[in-house]
Each structure stands twice: as structure tokens, then as C-alpha cells.
PDB file of C-alpha atoms in Angstrom:
ATOM      1  CA  MET W   1     108.468 145.395 109.708  1.00 76.00           C
ATOM      2  CA  PRO W   2     109.854 146.720 113.017  1.00 80.00           C
ATOM      3  CA  ASP W   3     110.911 150.362 113.122  1.00 92.00           C
ATOM      4  CA  PRO W   4     114.758 150.415 113.122  1.00 93.00           C
ATOM      5  CA  ARG W   5     114.723 153.391 115.487  1.00 96.00           C
ATOM      6  CA  VAL W   6     113.232 151.248 118.260  1.00 98.00           C
ATOM      7  CA  ARG W   7     114.964 148.407 120.106  1.00 97.00           C
ATOM      8  CA  ARG W   8     115.055 146.669 123.472  1.00 97.00           C
ATOM      9  CA  VAL W   9     116.825 148.627 126.203  1.00 98.00           C
ATOM     10  CA  ARG W  10     120.480 147.713 126.938  1.00 97.00           C
ATOM     11  CA  ARG W  11     122.583 148.196 130.032  1.00 95.00           C
ATOM     12  CA  SER W  12     124.421 150.975 128.220  1.00 97.00           C
ATOM     13  CA  ASP W  13     121.090 152.869 127.913  1.00 98.00           C
ATOM     14  CA  VAL W  14     120.332 152.992 131.631  1.00 97.00           C
ATOM     15  CA  ASP W  15     121.677 156.522 132.340  1.00 98.00           C
ATOM     16  CA  ALA W  16     119.903 157.934 129.308  1.00 98.00           C
ATOM     17  CA  VAL W  17     116.583 156.306 130.281  1.00 98.00           C
ATOM     18  CA  VAL W  18     116.877 157.589 133.860  1.00 98.00           C
ATOM     19  CA  LYS W  19     117.254 161.109 132.425  1.00 98.00           C
ATOM     20  CA  LEU W  20     114.170 160.559 130.248  1.00 98.00           C
ATOM     21  CA  VAL W  21     112.128 159.394 133.282  1.00 98.00           C
ATOM     22  CA  HIS W  22     113.131 162.516 135.163  1.00 98.00           C
ATOM     23  CA  GLU W  23     112.135 164.635 132.133  1.00 98.00           C
ATOM     24  CA  LEU W  24     108.774 162.858 132.123  1.00 97.00           C
ATOM     25  CA  ALA W  25     108.322 163.625 135.828  1.00 97.00           C
ATOM     26  CA  ALA W  26     109.030 167.291 135.110  1.00 97.00           C
ATOM     27  CA  TYR W  27     106.512 167.281 132.237  1.00 96.00           C
ATOM     28  CA  GLU W  28     103.949 165.811 134.621  1.00 95.00           C
ATOM     29  CA  HIS W  29     104.708 168.513 137.237  1.00 95.00           C
ATOM     30  CA  ALA W  30     106.026 165.899 139.658  1.00 96.00           C
ATOM     31  CA  SER W  31     109.783 166.276 139.648  1.00 96.00           C
ATOM     32  CA  GLY W  32     109.972 166.046 143.447  1.00 96.00           C
ATOM     33  CA  GLU W  33     108.366 162.631 143.402  1.00 95.00           C
ATOM     34  CA  CYS W  34     110.893 161.086 141.030  1.00 97.00           C
ATOM     35  CA  THR W  35     113.818 159.504 142.876  1.00 97.00           C
ATOM     36  CA  LEU W  36     114.833 156.886 140.279  1.00 97.00           C
ATOM     37  CA  THR W  37     118.584 156.245 140.110  1.00 97.00           C
ATOM     38  CA  SER W  38     120.631 154.396 137.511  1.00 97.00           C
ATOM     39  CA  GLU W  39     121.277 151.606 140.036  1.00 94.00           C
ATOM     40  CA  ASP W  40     117.502 151.246 140.677  1.00 94.00           C
ATOM     41  CA  LEU W  41     116.711 151.056 136.982  1.00 95.00           C
ATOM     42  CA  GLU W  42     119.552 148.694 136.133  1.00 94.00           C
ATOM     43  CA  THR W  43     118.460 146.314 138.878  1.00 92.00           C
ATOM     44  CA  ALA W  44     114.824 146.409 137.794  1.00 93.00           C
ATOM     45  CA  LEU W  45     115.696 145.884 134.147  1.00 94.00           C
ATOM     46  CA  PHE W  46     118.473 143.341 134.448  1.00 91.00           C
ATOM     47  CA  GLY W  47     118.137 141.868 137.943  1.00 86.00           C
ATOM     48  CA  GLY W  48     121.003 140.899 140.105  1.00 68.00           C
ATOM     49  CA  ARG W  49     120.686 142.932 143.305  1.00 60.00           C
ATOM     50  CA  ALA W  50     122.476 141.001 146.074  1.00 57.00           C
ATOM     51  CA  GLY W  51     119.938 138.913 148.008  1.00 57.00           C
ATOM     52  CA  GLY W  52     117.189 139.790 145.553  1.00 60.00           C
ATOM     53  CA  ASP W  53     115.472 138.119 142.649  1.00 65.00           C
ATOM     54  CA  PRO W  54     117.994 137.718 139.782  1.00 70.00           C
ATOM     55  CA  ARG W  55     115.218 137.999 137.202  1.00 78.00           C
ATOM     56  CA  PRO W  56     114.191 141.373 135.795  1.00 84.00           C
ATOM     57  CA  ALA W  57     110.899 142.858 136.966  1.00 87.00           C
ATOM     58  CA  LEU W  58     110.830 145.569 134.361  1.00 95.00           C
ATOM     59  CA  PHE W  59     111.322 145.611 130.635  1.00 97.00           C
ATOM     60  CA  GLY W  60     111.947 148.417 128.218  1.00 98.00           C
ATOM     61  CA  HIS W  61     112.375 149.696 124.696  1.00 98.00           C
ATOM     62  CA  VAL W  62     114.171 152.813 123.566  1.00 98.00           C
ATOM     63  CA  ALA W  63     113.893 155.020 120.506  1.00 98.00           C
ATOM     64  CA  GLU W  64     117.128 156.295 118.988  1.00 98.00           C
ATOM     65  CA  VAL W  65     117.845 159.122 116.593  1.00 97.00           C
ATOM     66  CA  ALA W  66     121.414 159.487 115.257  1.00 96.00           C
ATOM     67  CA  GLY W  67     122.687 157.164 118.012  1.00 95.00           C
ATOM     68  CA  GLU W  68     121.045 159.133 120.848  1.00 97.00           C
ATOM     69  CA  VAL W  69     118.336 157.648 123.053  1.00 98.00           C
ATOM     70  CA  VAL W  70     115.452 160.182 122.795  1.00 98.00           C
ATOM     71  CA  GLY W  71     112.494 158.110 123.919  1.00 98.00           C
ATOM     72  CA  CYS W  72     111.587 155.124 126.019  1.00 98.00           C
ATOM     73  CA  ALA W  73     108.792 152.771 126.990  1.00 98.00           C
ATOM     74  CA  LEU W  74     109.138 150.986 130.349  1.00 98.00           C
ATOM     75  CA  TRP W  75     106.738 148.139 131.031  1.00 98.00           C
ATOM     76  CA  PHE W  76     106.009 145.062 133.085  1.00 97.00           C
ATOM     77  CA  LEU W  77     103.744 142.049 132.870  1.00 96.00           C
ATOM     78  CA  ASN W  78     100.330 142.042 134.433  1.00 96.00           C
ATOM     79  CA  PHE W  79      97.766 139.266 134.388  1.00 95.00           C
ATOM     80  CA  SER W  80      94.121 139.163 133.469  1.00 95.00           C
ATOM     81  CA  THR W  81      92.284 136.601 135.553  1.00 96.00           C
ATOM     82  CA  TRP W  82      89.284 136.999 133.315  1.00 95.00           C
ATOM     83  CA  ARG W  83      91.254 136.264 130.158  1.00 94.00           C
ATOM     84  CA  GLY W  84      93.640 133.794 131.838  1.00 96.00           C
ATOM     85  CA  THR W  85      96.750 135.316 130.303  1.00 95.00           C
ATOM     86  CA  HIS W  86      99.360 137.995 130.778  1.00 96.00           C
ATOM     87  CA  GLY W  87      99.294 141.482 129.328  1.00 96.00           C
ATOM     88  CA  ILE W  88     101.658 144.392 129.275  1.00 97.00           C
ATOM     89  CA  TYR W  89     101.285 147.385 131.550  1.00 97.00           C
ATOM     90  CA  LEU W  90     103.083 150.390 130.165  1.00 98.00           C
ATOM     91  CA  GLU W  91     104.446 152.314 133.116  1.00 98.00           C
ATOM     92  CA  ASP W  92     106.134 155.145 131.242  1.00 97.00           C
ATOM     93  CA  LEU W  93     106.188 156.306 127.625  1.00 98.00           C
ATOM     94  CA  PHE W  94     108.193 159.424 126.834  1.00 97.00           C
ATOM     95  CA  VAL W  95     109.725 161.013 123.772  1.00 98.00           C
ATOM     96  CA  ARG W  96     111.662 164.239 124.137  1.00 98.00           C
ATOM     97  CA  PRO W  97     109.605 167.188 122.875  1.00 96.00           C
ATOM     98  CA  GLN W  98     111.993 168.052 120.020  1.00 97.00           C
ATOM     99  CA  HIS W  99     111.582 164.484 118.646  1.00 97.00           C
ATOM    100  CA  ARG W 100     107.800 164.287 118.822  1.00 95.00           C
ATOM    101  CA  GLN W 101     105.696 164.197 115.677  1.00 94.00           C
ATOM    102  CA  ALA W 102     108.301 161.896 114.064  1.00 96.00           C
ATOM    103  CA  GLY W 103     106.422 158.648 114.788  1.00 96.00           C
ATOM    104  CA  LEU W 104     108.598 157.508 117.684  1.00 98.00           C
ATOM    105  CA  GLY W 105     105.765 157.259 120.202  1.00 97.00           C
ATOM    106  CA  LYS W 106     103.778 155.186 117.793  1.00 97.00           C
ATOM    107  CA  ALA W 107     106.844 153.067 117.010  1.00 98.00           C
ATOM    108  CA  LEU W 108     107.384 152.366 120.725  1.00 98.00           C
ATOM    109  CA  LEU W 109     103.718 151.410 121.256  1.00 97.00           C
ATOM    110  CA  THR W 110     103.840 149.284 118.093  1.00 97.00           C
ATOM    111  CA  ALA W 111     106.816 147.395 119.530  1.00 97.00           C
ATOM    112  CA  LEU W 112     104.811 146.668 122.686  1.00 97.00           C
ATOM    113  CA  ALA W 113     101.787 145.605 120.670  1.00 97.00           C
ATOM    114  CA  GLU W 114     104.062 143.262 118.713  1.00 97.00           C
ATOM    115  CA  GLU W 115     105.282 141.782 122.018  1.00 96.00           C
ATOM    116  CA  CYS W 116     101.693 141.129 123.009  1.00 97.00           C
ATOM    117  CA  VAL W 117     100.780 139.511 119.698  1.00 97.00           C
ATOM    118  CA  GLN W 118     103.909 137.344 119.532  1.00 96.00           C
ATOM    119  CA  ARG W 119     103.504 136.109 123.128  1.00 96.00           C
ATOM    120  CA  GLY W 120      99.735 135.707 123.058  1.00 96.00           C
ATOM    121  CA  TYR W 121      99.089 138.394 125.656  1.00 97.00           C
ATOM    122  CA  ALA W 122      95.522 139.669 125.912  1.00 95.00           C
ATOM    123  CA  ARG W 123      96.060 143.392 126.307  1.00 96.00           C
ATOM    124  CA  LEU W 124      98.322 146.428 126.458  1.00 97.00           C
ATOM    125  CA  GLU W 125      97.222 149.076 128.933  1.00 97.00           C
ATOM    126  CA  TRP W 126      98.457 152.197 130.648  1.00 97.00           C
ATOM    127  CA  SER W 127      97.315 155.285 132.541  1.00 95.00           C
ATOM    128  CA  VAL W 128      97.341 158.876 131.320  1.00 95.00           C
ATOM    129  CA  LEU W 129      96.781 162.092 133.296  1.00 94.00           C
ATOM    130  CA  ASP W 130      93.356 163.645 132.714  1.00 93.00           C
ATOM    131  CA  TRP W 131      94.863 166.977 131.702  1.00 95.00           C
ATOM    132  CA  ASN W 132      97.262 165.493 129.126  1.00 94.00           C
ATOM    133  CA  GLU W 133      95.054 166.142 126.062  1.00 95.00           C
ATOM    134  CA  PRO W 134      97.820 165.753 123.436  1.00 94.00           C
ATOM    135  CA  SER W 135      98.592 162.231 124.716  1.00 95.00           C
ATOM    136  CA  ILE W 136      94.896 161.326 125.044  1.00 96.00           C
ATOM    137  CA  GLY W 137      94.302 162.373 121.452  1.00 95.00           C
ATOM    138  CA  PHE W 138      97.338 160.415 120.283  1.00 95.00           C
ATOM    139  CA  TYR W 139      96.234 157.247 122.105  1.00 96.00           C
ATOM    140  CA  ARG W 140      92.690 157.540 120.750  1.00 96.00           C
ATOM    141  CA  SER W 141      94.127 157.903 117.214  1.00 96.00           C
ATOM    142  CA  LEU W 142      95.719 154.472 117.662  1.00 95.00           C
ATOM    143  CA  GLY W 143      92.429 152.895 118.650  1.00 96.00           C
ATOM    144  CA  ALA W 144      92.996 152.901 122.429  1.00 96.00           C
ATOM    145  CA  VAL W 145      89.914 153.492 124.574  1.00 95.00           C
ATOM    146  CA  PRO W 146      89.742 154.996 128.046  1.00 94.00           C
ATOM    147  CA  MET W 147      88.482 152.837 130.888  1.00 93.00           C
ATOM    148  CA  GLU W 148      86.069 155.553 132.104  1.00 91.00           C
ATOM    149  CA  GLU W 149      84.437 153.414 134.746  1.00 92.00           C
ATOM    150  CA  TRP W 150      87.722 152.571 136.517  1.00 91.00           C
ATOM    151  CA  THR W 151      89.531 154.624 139.150  1.00 89.00           C
ATOM    152  CA  VAL W 152      93.183 154.050 140.021  1.00 88.00           C
ATOM    153  CA  PHE W 153      93.961 153.662 143.725  1.00 92.00           C
ATOM    154  CA  ARG W 154      97.461 153.874 145.209  1.00 88.00           C
ATOM    155  CA  LEU W 155      99.072 153.366 148.591  1.00 92.00           C
ATOM    156  CA  THR W 156     102.482 155.026 149.152  1.00 88.00           C
ATOM    157  CA  ASP W 157     104.687 156.509 151.820  1.00 89.00           C
ATOM    158  CA  ASP W 158     103.058 156.767 155.272  1.00 92.00           C
ATOM    159  CA  ALA W 159      99.787 155.073 154.303  1.00 93.00           C
ATOM    160  CA  LEU W 160     101.646 152.122 152.836  1.00 91.00           C
ATOM    161  CA  ALA W 161     103.938 151.834 155.832  1.00 92.00           C
ATOM    162  CA  SER W 162     101.036 152.072 158.228  1.00 91.00           C
ATOM    163  CA  LEU W 163      99.026 149.390 156.527  1.00 90.00           C
ATOM    164  CA  GLY W 164     102.049 147.136 156.167  1.00 90.00           C
ATOM    165  CA  ALA W 165     102.981 147.554 159.830  1.00 90.00           C
ATOM    166  CA  SER W 166      99.429 146.746 160.958  1.00 73.00           C
ATOM    167  CA  LEU W 167      99.755 143.328 159.371  1.00 58.00           C
ATOM    168  CA  GLU W 168     102.888 142.475 161.386  1.00 56.00           C
ATOM    169  CA  GLY W 169     100.959 142.607 164.647  1.00 51.00           C
TER     170      GLY W 169
END
């Protein structure tokens, strides 16, 4: 039975979710890197930017307590070529500190696991910072296992622009 505190994100939740993402960035000591706006998030979640793809590229769930959005899970589809099916990549999971230990994080992850099972997706995966021991312990308690042999790589800012410009040549 789904947890009644968790539901799909609505347009009316966008501002609250943006605040949560900025709180997550602060928790991860990266506030300066978070530039997400309500317009960005609404477009990603619900599509419709002029000249862009009308389909959403991002999906989300929120956790509510007494009518207030206090947690969120933002995710998108990935694809396993080895399994031949989609999966869910969890980009952000955050519950405000004062609402932790109430089962909301587990309820959000359960909702995503249910999405996977219902749609026949092969896996649910995410990244966690090495120093975030409370989250690592929580994820392990759910049966999640770290992918120790994998290293995440990322291109952003000048390196991304440089590589992208070199292909125009």
C-alpha cells in the first residue's frame, strides 16, 4: 500500500521543491553550484519551453507533512544496454532534517521502486557523496549496494564548452 505522505510532484509544488534542492546543495557544501530556478524545474518536470521538447525530461515525487512539502525525489530514466530496458536514476533525494527519522526517505525510495516494478525497469540507482555516512548507512539498510568499482566522470563549464566547440570545427 503506497504511503499517503508521498505523491507525484505537481506544478504547485515547484517553488517548494526548488527550495529543497537549494537546501540539499547547502547540506552538500555546494550552495554556490546550485542555480536551479522555478522556471528551470517547471520546464524540466512538465515540458513546454518555447522551441523545446514538450515532453518532460525529469520526474519527481514529494513527501508532505500537514500539507507542507518537506521532501522530494527527482529522477529521470536511464537505459541499461546489458539488460535491454530502462531504469530510474535518482538525481536528488532530500528530506528536511526536522522530518528525518519518520520514514519519509524510505517512502520516497519505495515509490521509485514501485515505479520500477510496475514498468518493468531493471534497476534504481543513484550516487552518494563518500563522506555522507548517514545516507550510506540508510541506503545499505534498504539493501542497496555501492558500485565500488565504478568512478563517476563529469564534464561541465569550460571543459564542456571546450570539448563541444572542438566538435564544431
